[in-house]
mmCIF file of C-alpha atoms in Angstrom:
data_model
loop_
_atom_site.group_PDB
_atom_site.id
_atom_site.type_symbol
_atom_site.label_atom_id
_atom_site.label_comp_id
_atom_site.label_asym_id
_atom_site.label_seq_id
_atom_site.Cartn_x
_atom_site.Cartn_y
_atom_site.Cartn_z
ATOM 1 C CA UNK Z 21 -6.495 -26.030 -18.113
ATOM 2 C CA UNK Z 22 -5.103 -22.864 -19.536
ATOM 3 C CA UNK Z 23 -3.252 -22.696 -22.845
ATOM 4 C CA UNK Z 24 -0.281 -20.439 -23.405
ATOM 5 C CA UNK Z 25 1.131 -20.913 -26.902
ATOM 6 C CA UNK Z 26 1.501 -24.693 -27.100
ATOM 7 C CA UNK Z 27 1.593 -25.272 -23.332
ATOM 8 C CA UNK Z 28 -1.253 -26.345 -21.100
ATOM 9 C CA UNK Z 29 -0.990 -24.844 -17.641
ATOM 10 C CA UNK Z 30 -2.908 -25.969 -14.614
ATOM 11 C CA UNK Z 31 -3.296 -22.464 -13.178
ATOM 12 C CA UNK Z 32 -4.259 -19.053 -14.549
ATOM 13 C CA UNK Z 33 -2.120 -17.404 -11.900
ATOM 14 C CA UNK Z 34 1.476 -16.685 -12.876
ATOM 15 C CA UNK Z 35 3.792 -15.686 -10.052
ATOM 16 C CA UNK Z 36 6.976 -13.634 -9.901
ATOM 17 C CA UNK Z 37 9.937 -14.767 -7.810
ATOM 18 C CA UNK Z 38 11.335 -11.374 -6.735
ATOM 19 C CA UNK Z 39 11.164 -9.290 -3.543
ATOM 20 C CA UNK Z 40 10.355 -12.113 -1.072
ATOM 21 C CA UNK Z 41 11.784 -11.950 2.415
ATOM 22 C CA UNK Z 42 13.771 -15.121 1.750
ATOM 23 C CA UNK Z 43 14.212 -17.876 -0.857
ATOM 24 C CA UNK Z 44 12.348 -20.352 1.335
ATOM 25 C CA UNK Z 45 9.349 -18.006 1.696
ATOM 26 C CA UNK Z 46 9.372 -17.561 -2.086
ATOM 27 C CA UNK Z 47 9.252 -21.319 -2.542
ATOM 28 C CA UNK Z 48 6.474 -21.636 0.015
ATOM 29 C CA UNK Z 49 4.425 -18.964 -1.785
ATOM 30 C CA UNK Z 50 4.904 -20.603 -5.192
ATOM 31 C CA UNK Z 51 3.627 -23.896 -3.806
ATOM 32 C CA UNK Z 52 0.687 -22.209 -2.063
ATOM 33 C CA UNK Z 53 -0.257 -20.287 -5.224
ATOM 34 C CA UNK Z 54 -0.541 -23.413 -7.344
ATOM 35 C CA UNK Z 55 1.162 -21.413 -10.122
ATOM 36 C CA UNK Z 56 2.506 -23.560 -12.938
ATOM 37 C CA UNK Z 57 4.691 -20.822 -14.365
ATOM 38 C CA UNK Z 58 6.974 -18.358 -12.568
ATOM 39 C CA UNK Z 59 8.955 -15.428 -13.857
ATOM 40 C CA UNK Z 60 12.700 -15.208 -13.453
ATOM 41 C CA UNK Z 61 15.403 -12.845 -14.558
ATOM 42 C CA UNK Z 62 19.117 -12.673 -15.145
ATOM 43 C CA UNK Z 63 21.590 -10.314 -13.591
ATOM 44 C CA UNK Z 64 25.276 -9.667 -13.102
ATOM 45 C CA UNK Z 65 26.853 -11.767 -10.389
ATOM 46 C CA UNK Z 66 30.405 -11.738 -9.073
ATOM 47 C CA UNK Z 67 32.379 -14.940 -9.585
ATOM 48 C CA UNK Z 68 32.175 -17.127 -6.529
ATOM 49 C CA UNK Z 69 29.071 -15.357 -5.257
ATOM 50 C CA UNK Z 70 26.769 -18.156 -6.405
ATOM 51 C CA UNK Z 71 23.490 -16.621 -5.174
ATOM 52 C CA UNK Z 72 22.076 -17.034 -8.675
ATOM 53 C CA UNK Z 73 23.093 -20.674 -8.782
ATOM 54 C CA UNK Z 74 21.309 -21.363 -5.499
ATOM 55 C CA UNK Z 75 18.206 -19.549 -6.720
ATOM 56 C CA UNK Z 76 18.150 -21.500 -9.967
ATOM 57 C CA UNK Z 77 18.535 -24.768 -8.112
ATOM 58 C CA UNK Z 78 15.606 -23.844 -5.858
ATOM 59 C CA UNK Z 79 13.356 -22.870 -8.790
ATOM 60 C CA UNK Z 80 14.086 -26.137 -10.571
ATOM 61 C CA UNK Z 81 13.100 -28.037 -7.453
ATOM 62 C CA UNK Z 82 9.636 -26.402 -7.575
ATOM 63 C CA UNK Z 83 8.688 -28.244 -10.751
ATOM 64 C CA UNK Z 84 7.242 -25.186 -12.495
ATOM 65 C CA UNK Z 85 7.857 -23.720 -15.920
ATOM 66 C CA UNK Z 86 9.994 -20.618 -16.010
ATOM 67 C CA UNK Z 87 9.286 -17.438 -17.918
ATOM 68 C CA UNK Z 88 12.469 -15.324 -18.080
ATOM 69 C CA UNK Z 89 12.017 -11.578 -18.442
ATOM 70 C CA UNK Z 90 14.004 -8.757 -19.934
ATOM 71 C CA UNK Z 91 13.263 -6.464 -16.983
ATOM 72 C CA UNK Z 92 15.288 -3.277 -16.868
ATOM 73 C CA UNK Z 93 16.047 -3.178 -20.583
ATOM 74 C CA UNK Z 94 15.574 0.275 -22.084
ATOM 75 C CA UNK Z 95 16.487 -0.429 -25.707
ATOM 76 C CA UNK Z 96 15.566 -2.933 -28.342
ATOM 77 C CA UNK Z 97 19.183 -4.128 -28.533
ATOM 78 C CA UNK Z 98 19.399 -4.690 -24.779
ATOM 79 C CA UNK Z 99 16.125 -6.575 -24.722
ATOM 80 C CA UNK Z 100 17.018 -8.769 -27.709
ATOM 81 C CA UNK Z 101 20.491 -9.607 -26.351
ATOM 82 C CA UNK Z 102 19.002 -10.348 -22.929
ATOM 83 C CA UNK Z 103 16.424 -12.614 -24.546
ATOM 84 C CA UNK Z 104 19.187 -14.506 -26.327
ATOM 85 C CA UNK Z 105 21.107 -14.893 -23.053
ATOM 86 C CA UNK Z 106 17.958 -15.980 -21.211
ATOM 87 C CA UNK Z 107 17.185 -18.630 -23.819
ATOM 88 C CA UNK Z 108 20.543 -20.285 -23.192
ATOM 89 C CA UNK Z 109 20.631 -19.731 -19.442
ATOM 90 C CA UNK Z 110 17.169 -21.127 -18.751
ATOM 91 C CA UNK Z 111 16.984 -23.431 -21.762
ATOM 92 C CA UNK Z 112 13.658 -22.039 -22.914
ATOM 93 C CA UNK Z 113 12.401 -20.019 -25.874
ATOM 94 C CA UNK Z 114 9.834 -18.333 -23.639
ATOM 95 C CA UNK Z 115 10.416 -14.654 -22.891
ATOM 96 C CA UNK Z 116 8.451 -12.006 -21.050
ATOM 97 C CA UNK Z 117 9.494 -9.101 -23.221
ATOM 98 C CA UNK Z 118 9.949 -5.790 -21.435
ATOM 99 C CA UNK Z 119 11.323 -2.638 -22.970
ATOM 100 C CA UNK Z 120 10.980 0.142 -20.443
ATOM 101 C CA UNK Z 121 10.345 3.611 -21.771
ATOM 102 C CA UNK Z 122 9.850 5.742 -18.696
ATOM 103 C CA UNK Z 123 11.528 5.375 -15.311
ATOM 104 C CA UNK Z 124 8.924 6.795 -12.941
ATOM 105 C CA UNK Z 125 6.056 4.611 -14.121
ATOM 106 C CA UNK Z 126 8.146 1.842 -15.745
ATOM 107 C CA UNK Z 127 5.754 2.303 -18.655
ATOM 108 C CA UNK Z 128 6.707 0.119 -21.592
ATOM 109 C CA UNK Z 129 8.325 1.678 -24.639
ATOM 110 C CA UNK Z 130 5.676 0.196 -26.897
ATOM 111 C CA UNK Z 131 7.473 1.215 -30.102
ATOM 112 C CA UNK Z 132 10.638 -0.544 -29.013
ATOM 113 C CA UNK Z 133 8.514 -3.444 -27.799
ATOM 114 C CA UNK Z 134 7.036 -4.001 -31.253
ATOM 115 C CA UNK Z 135 10.494 -3.766 -32.836
ATOM 116 C CA UNK Z 136 11.935 -6.297 -30.418
ATOM 117 C CA UNK Z 137 9.028 -8.659 -30.933
ATOM 118 C CA UNK Z 138 9.572 -8.490 -34.691
ATOM 119 C CA UNK Z 139 13.171 -9.638 -34.135
ATOM 120 C CA UNK Z 140 12.477 -12.367 -31.590
ATOM 121 C CA UNK Z 141 9.362 -14.109 -32.953
ATOM 122 C CA UNK Z 142 11.028 -15.168 -36.250
ATOM 123 C CA UNK Z 143 13.904 -16.533 -34.173
ATOM 124 C CA UNK Z 144 11.512 -18.981 -32.513
ATOM 125 C CA UNK Z 145 10.887 -17.171 -29.257
ATOM 126 C CA UNK Z 146 7.519 -17.475 -27.533
ATOM 127 C CA UNK Z 147 7.106 -13.784 -26.823
ATOM 128 C CA UNK Z 148 4.857 -12.492 -24.041
ATOM 129 C CA UNK Z 149 5.121 -8.709 -24.339
ATOM 130 C CA UNK Z 150 4.560 -6.454 -21.340
ATOM 131 C CA UNK Z 151 2.449 -3.765 -22.958
ATOM 132 C CA UNK Z 152 -0.263 -1.222 -22.271
ATOM 133 C CA UNK Z 153 -3.963 -1.498 -23.164
ATOM 134 C CA UNK Z 154 -3.358 0.484 -26.375
ATOM 135 C CA UNK Z 155 -5.347 -1.246 -29.135
ATOM 136 C CA UNK Z 156 -3.040 -0.194 -31.979
ATOM 137 C CA UNK Z 157 0.062 -1.415 -30.182
ATOM 138 C CA UNK Z 158 -1.720 -4.654 -29.380
ATOM 139 C CA UNK Z 159 -2.589 -5.042 -33.033
ATOM 140 C CA UNK Z 160 1.065 -4.522 -34.069
ATOM 141 C CA UNK Z 161 2.232 -7.083 -31.490
ATOM 142 C CA UNK Z 162 -0.272 -9.651 -32.694
ATOM 143 C CA UNK Z 163 0.787 -8.958 -36.284
ATOM 144 C CA UNK Z 164 4.398 -9.506 -35.204
ATOM 145 C CA UNK Z 165 3.404 -13.016 -34.091
ATOM 146 C CA UNK Z 166 2.701 -12.605 -30.359
ATOM 147 C CA UNK Z 167 0.000 -15.051 -29.354
ATOM 148 C CA UNK Z 168 -0.145 -13.683 -25.817
ATOM 149 C CA UNK Z 169 -0.320 -10.059 -24.636
ATOM 150 C CA UNK Z 170 0.364 -8.834 -21.131
ATOM 151 C CA UNK Z 171 -1.127 -5.403 -20.599
ATOM 152 C CA UNK Z 172 -0.439 -3.616 -17.362
ATOM 153 C CA UNK Z 173 -3.126 -3.061 -14.771
ATOM 154 C CA UNK Z 174 -1.155 -0.204 -13.229
ATOM 155 C CA UNK Z 175 2.560 0.642 -12.864
ATOM 156 C CA UNK Z 176 4.759 -2.233 -11.727
ATOM 157 C CA UNK Z 177 4.729 -2.692 -7.968
ATOM 158 C CA UNK Z 178 2.175 0.081 -7.416
ATOM 159 C CA UNK Z 179 -0.659 -2.141 -6.148
ATOM 160 C CA UNK Z 180 -3.204 0.226 -7.675
ATOM 161 C CA UNK Z 181 -5.176 -2.458 -9.416
ATOM 162 C CA UNK Z 182 -6.864 -1.841 -12.775
ATOM 163 C CA UNK Z 183 -6.254 1.819 -13.612
ATOM 164 C CA UNK Z 184 -8.223 1.706 -16.830
ATOM 165 C CA UNK Z 185 -10.994 -0.917 -16.743
ATOM 166 C CA UNK Z 186 -12.577 0.627 -19.810
ATOM 167 C CA UNK Z 187 -9.383 0.265 -21.829
ATOM 168 C CA UNK Z 188 -8.863 -3.308 -20.615
ATOM 169 C CA UNK Z 189 -12.455 -4.194 -21.479
ATOM 170 C CA UNK Z 190 -11.978 -2.760 -24.954
ATOM 171 C CA UNK Z 191 -8.774 -4.733 -25.393
ATOM 172 C CA UNK Z 192 -10.566 -7.923 -24.368
ATOM 173 C CA UNK Z 193 -13.389 -7.188 -26.810
ATOM 174 C CA UNK Z 194 -11.083 -6.401 -29.724
ATOM 175 C CA UNK Z 195 -8.818 -9.405 -29.266
ATOM 176 C CA UNK Z 196 -11.244 -12.120 -28.364
ATOM 177 C CA UNK Z 197 -8.951 -14.871 -29.704
ATOM 178 C CA UNK Z 198 -5.714 -13.635 -28.150
ATOM 179 C CA UNK Z 199 -4.602 -14.815 -24.753
ATOM 180 C CA UNK Z 200 -4.523 -11.796 -22.454
ATOM 181 C CA UNK Z 201 -2.824 -11.709 -19.092
ATOM 182 C CA UNK Z 202 -2.968 -8.677 -16.811
ATOM 183 C CA UNK Z 203 0.579 -8.041 -15.662
ATOM 184 C CA UNK Z 204 1.709 -5.449 -13.152
ATOM 185 C CA UNK Z 205 0.040 -3.182 -10.654
ATOM 186 C CA UNK Z 206 -2.327 -5.647 -9.049
ATOM 187 C CA UNK Z 207 -2.381 -5.160 -5.283
ATOM 188 C CA UNK Z 208 -5.115 -7.320 -3.859
ATOM 189 C CA UNK Z 209 -6.986 -10.505 -4.744
ATOM 190 C CA UNK Z 210 -10.069 -8.426 -5.541
ATOM 191 C CA UNK Z 211 -8.059 -6.677 -8.304
ATOM 192 C CA UNK Z 212 -7.151 -10.055 -9.753
ATOM 193 C CA UNK Z 213 -10.762 -11.212 -9.546
ATOM 194 C CA UNK Z 214 -11.873 -8.035 -11.335
ATOM 195 C CA UNK Z 215 -9.422 -8.701 -14.157
ATOM 196 C CA UNK Z 216 -10.668 -12.250 -14.512
ATOM 197 C CA UNK Z 217 -14.295 -11.116 -14.432
ATOM 198 C CA UNK Z 218 -13.483 -8.872 -17.399
ATOM 199 C CA UNK Z 219 -12.568 -12.006 -19.264
ATOM 200 C CA UNK Z 220 -8.800 -11.919 -19.031
ATOM 201 C CA UNK Z 221 -7.194 -15.296 -19.303
ATOM 202 C CA UNK Z 222 -4.804 -14.937 -16.421
ATOM 203 C CA UNK Z 223 -2.910 -12.593 -14.139
ATOM 204 C CA UNK Z 224 0.737 -12.256 -13.254
ATOM 205 C CA UNK Z 225 1.444 -11.202 -9.665
ATOM 206 C CA UNK Z 226 4.658 -10.537 -7.891
ATOM 207 C CA UNK Z 227 4.935 -7.659 -5.374
ATOM 208 C CA UNK Z 228 1.436 -8.100 -3.960
ATOM 209 C CA UNK Z 229 2.364 -11.598 -2.826
ATOM 210 C CA UNK Z 230 6.056 -11.151 -2.110
ATOM 211 C CA UNK Z 231 5.585 -8.031 0.001
ATOM 212 C CA UNK Z 232 2.505 -9.219 1.890
ATOM 213 C CA UNK Z 233 2.880 -9.839 5.605
ATOM 214 C CA UNK Z 234 2.296 -13.538 4.923
ATOM 215 C CA UNK Z 235 3.273 -14.256 1.312
ATOM 216 C CA UNK Z 236 2.117 -17.875 1.223
ATOM 217 C CA UNK Z 237 -1.318 -16.964 2.653
ATOM 218 C CA UNK Z 238 -1.637 -14.138 0.154
ATOM 219 C CA UNK Z 239 -0.575 -16.464 -2.663
ATOM 220 C CA UNK Z 240 -3.404 -18.808 -1.716
ATOM 221 C CA UNK Z 241 -5.849 -15.872 -1.589
ATOM 222 C CA UNK Z 242 -4.831 -14.826 -5.106
ATOM 223 C CA UNK Z 243 -5.273 -18.347 -6.372
ATOM 224 C CA UNK Z 244 -8.806 -18.433 -5.000
ATOM 225 C CA UNK Z 245 -9.573 -14.976 -6.415
ATOM 226 C CA UNK Z 246 -8.363 -15.935 -9.847
ATOM 227 C CA UNK Z 247 -10.500 -19.059 -9.812
ATOM 228 C CA UNK Z 248 -13.525 -17.144 -8.542
ATOM 229 C CA UNK Z 249 -13.103 -14.348 -11.093
ATOM 230 C CA UNK Z 250 -12.738 -16.763 -13.985
ATOM 231 C CA UNK Z 251 -15.791 -18.757 -12.874
ATOM 232 C CA UNK Z 252 -17.768 -15.510 -12.619
ATOM 233 C CA UNK Z 253 -16.762 -14.549 -16.157
ATOM 234 C CA UNK Z 254 -17.892 -17.918 -17.471
ATOM 235 C CA UNK Z 255 -21.122 -17.660 -15.525
ATOM 236 C CA UNK Z 256 -21.956 -14.294 -17.102
ATOM 237 C CA UNK Z 257 -22.254 -11.409 -14.645
ATOM 238 C CA UNK Z 258 -25.397 -9.277 -14.769
ATOM 239 C CA UNK Z 259 -25.056 -5.797 -16.237
ATOM 240 C CA UNK Z 260 -24.875 -2.962 -13.730
ATOM 241 C CA UNK Z 261 -27.837 -0.573 -13.647
ATOM 242 C CA UNK Z 262 -28.549 2.701 -11.956
ATOM 243 C CA UNK Z 263 -31.968 1.914 -10.410
ATOM 244 C CA UNK Z 264 -33.145 -0.855 -8.153
ATOM 245 C CA UNK Z 265 -34.905 -3.980 -9.377
ATOM 246 C CA UNK Z 266 -36.708 -5.920 -6.633
ATOM 247 C CA UNK Z 267 -35.241 -9.369 -6.251
ATOM 248 C CA UNK Z 268 -38.231 -10.659 -4.295
ATOM 249 C CA UNK Z 269 -41.317 -11.088 -6.535
ATOM 250 C CA UNK Z 270 -44.098 -8.581 -5.873
ATOM 251 C CA UNK Z 271 -46.837 -10.882 -7.127
ATOM 252 C CA UNK Z 272 -48.880 -12.133 -4.209
ATOM 253 C CA UNK Z 273 -47.515 -9.555 -1.794
ATOM 254 C CA UNK Z 274 -49.822 -9.020 1.213
ATOM 255 C CA UNK Z 275 -51.635 -5.828 2.114
ATOM 256 C CA UNK Z 276 -52.135 -4.817 -1.494
ATOM 257 C CA UNK Z 277 -55.451 -3.411 -2.640
ATOM 258 C CA UNK A 15 45.165 -5.878 -20.689
ATOM 259 C CA UNK A 16 42.206 -3.959 -19.357
ATOM 260 C CA UNK A 17 38.726 -5.301 -19.874
ATOM 261 C CA UNK A 18 35.413 -4.417 -18.336
ATOM 262 C CA UNK A 19 33.588 -7.277 -16.618
ATOM 263 C CA UNK A 20 30.048 -6.627 -15.419
ATOM 264 C CA UNK A 21 30.729 -2.929 -15.373
ATOM 265 C CA UNK A 22 34.022 -3.028 -13.468
ATOM 266 C CA UNK A 23 37.433 -2.579 -15.042
ATOM 267 C CA UNK A 24 39.753 -5.507 -14.633
ATOM 268 C CA UNK A 25 43.458 -5.615 -15.344
ATOM 269 C CA UNK A 26 44.492 -8.973 -16.715
ATOM 270 C CA UNK A 27 48.166 -9.931 -17.004
ATOM 271 C CA UNK A 28 49.085 -10.298 -20.666
ATOM 272 C CA UNK A 29 52.063 -10.286 -22.964
ATOM 273 C CA UNK A 30 51.792 -6.640 -23.854
ATOM 274 C CA UNK A 31 49.379 -6.971 -26.719
ATOM 275 C CA UNK A 32 48.404 -3.806 -28.541
ATOM 276 C CA UNK A 33 44.952 -2.358 -28.192
ATOM 277 C CA UNK A 34 42.497 -4.151 -30.373
ATOM 278 C CA UNK A 35 44.579 -7.282 -30.793
ATOM 279 C CA UNK A 36 43.979 -10.645 -29.125
ATOM 280 C CA UNK A 37 45.736 -10.687 -25.786
ATOM 281 C CA UNK A 38 47.981 -13.727 -25.479
ATOM 282 C CA UNK A 39 45.203 -16.001 -26.734
ATOM 283 C CA UNK A 40 42.890 -15.524 -23.766
ATOM 284 C CA UNK A 41 39.461 -16.826 -24.714
ATOM 285 C CA UNK A 42 36.202 -16.131 -23.001
ATOM 286 C CA UNK A 43 36.010 -19.830 -22.099
ATOM 287 C CA UNK A 44 39.396 -19.641 -20.380
ATOM 288 C CA UNK A 45 38.570 -16.362 -18.668
ATOM 289 C CA UNK A 46 35.401 -17.584 -16.894
ATOM 290 C CA UNK A 47 37.125 -20.050 -14.506
ATOM 291 C CA UNK A 48 39.739 -17.370 -13.692
ATOM 292 C CA UNK A 49 36.891 -15.129 -12.605
ATOM 293 C CA UNK A 50 35.290 -17.780 -10.442
ATOM 294 C CA UNK A 51 32.617 -18.974 -12.892
ATOM 295 C CA UNK A 52 34.136 -22.376 -13.544
ATOM 296 C CA UNK A 53 31.064 -24.565 -13.419
ATOM 297 C CA UNK A 54 28.446 -21.847 -12.890
ATOM 298 C CA UNK A 55 25.327 -21.563 -15.014
ATOM 299 C CA UNK A 56 25.904 -18.213 -16.730
ATOM 300 C CA UNK A 57 25.239 -16.544 -20.027
ATOM 301 C CA UNK A 58 27.777 -14.256 -21.655
ATOM 302 C CA UNK A 59 27.916 -11.273 -23.936
ATOM 303 C CA UNK A 60 30.838 -9.296 -25.309
ATOM 304 C CA UNK A 61 30.406 -5.698 -26.375
ATOM 305 C CA UNK A 62 26.631 -6.059 -26.331
ATOM 306 C CA UNK A 63 26.595 -9.228 -28.447
ATOM 307 C CA UNK A 64 25.450 -12.538 -27.016
ATOM 308 C CA UNK A 65 28.211 -15.139 -27.032
ATOM 309 C CA UNK A 66 26.716 -18.667 -26.800
ATOM 310 C CA UNK A 67 28.388 -21.227 -24.576
ATOM 311 C CA UNK A 68 29.594 -23.244 -27.587
ATOM 312 C CA UNK A 69 31.333 -20.209 -29.055
ATOM 313 C CA UNK A 70 33.198 -19.065 -25.947
ATOM 314 C CA UNK A 71 36.258 -21.171 -26.667
ATOM 315 C CA UNK A 72 36.704 -19.404 -29.968
ATOM 316 C CA UNK A 73 36.029 -15.932 -28.614
ATOM 317 C CA UNK A 74 39.284 -14.088 -28.031
ATOM 318 C CA UNK A 75 39.150 -11.417 -25.384
ATOM 319 C CA UNK A 76 40.574 -8.091 -26.516
ATOM 320 C CA UNK A 77 41.746 -4.938 -24.851
ATOM 321 C CA UNK A 78 38.786 -2.790 -23.812
ATOM 322 C CA UNK A 79 36.157 -5.502 -24.296
ATOM 323 C CA UNK A 80 32.969 -5.068 -22.283
ATOM 324 C CA UNK A 81 32.018 -8.493 -20.987
ATOM 325 C CA UNK A 82 28.710 -9.321 -19.372
ATOM 326 C CA UNK A 83 28.365 -12.494 -17.288
ATOM 327 C CA UNK A 84 24.785 -13.024 -16.180
ATOM 328 C CA UNK A 85 23.364 -15.569 -13.743
ATOM 329 C CA UNK A 86 19.800 -16.635 -12.941
ATOM 330 C CA UNK A 87 18.103 -14.192 -10.616
ATOM 331 C CA UNK A 88 14.700 -13.480 -9.078
ATOM 332 C CA UNK A 89 12.369 -11.660 -11.433
ATOM 333 C CA UNK A 90 8.842 -10.368 -11.723
#
């Protein structure tokens, strides 16, 4: 089991619901992933269009917890208002807090992020901030009351994996008691496994599954990678070294003098 | 009365109310069914401020208001 705030989740893999070829393939991928929590959003919709209503009905049928996001918000005010709207729309105080600061990389505006967290946490929100691996920002977010941090692996949708393993390792070491989930930029199951081997508590995947040739199969692969990576972390990987160490004992080797 | 709904200007018939005054008692709650959101699960905001469901019936729509009506959507 995996604890996020006061919730016990059965999977360390969180899955996004966007960019799938169809709603039914999205549903199939969610089931195949075993994810217990999926991210959702809220957008403008014309009256009578009802696509959002159909989507919401489908998500509810999946029996998973939802984590609304504030994707696309560029200011504290936008993010806070969107969080308020999401709380009513999805009937949950959980929010993946995004304040975007740069359009090419979708890098979070970490200053705005801290400000928004300081508004939302006292209002009872369970804030999961999409942040970078910056230790000082992480410290401010934790001080604001965030019990979970979601640093990026790489820019959203880039599939580059873990751009800064050193920074992520430092973050893990500095915040041993904080739940850390790598969010964004993961492209393959091996990236997810690497994050878990570093000791991260979970990963959030969207594009890498949704845009795969077979999303459900990729979802299953990610689930296995997350489990394998977490088990490896618990098992304690050996430190890397530059020179060889024989694995087969030399004692008793034949043809020695 | 002209209002902006989800970024598009909309001309609503009214009784000739002046700018800034309530237009013939049109509330946000009454406006939603007119726009096709009768029983839809949506969240609303007016001029950047969240308007909870329970408050819509007391929220008078005014000339020039910017209204956001948001529905559940796929997200990452």
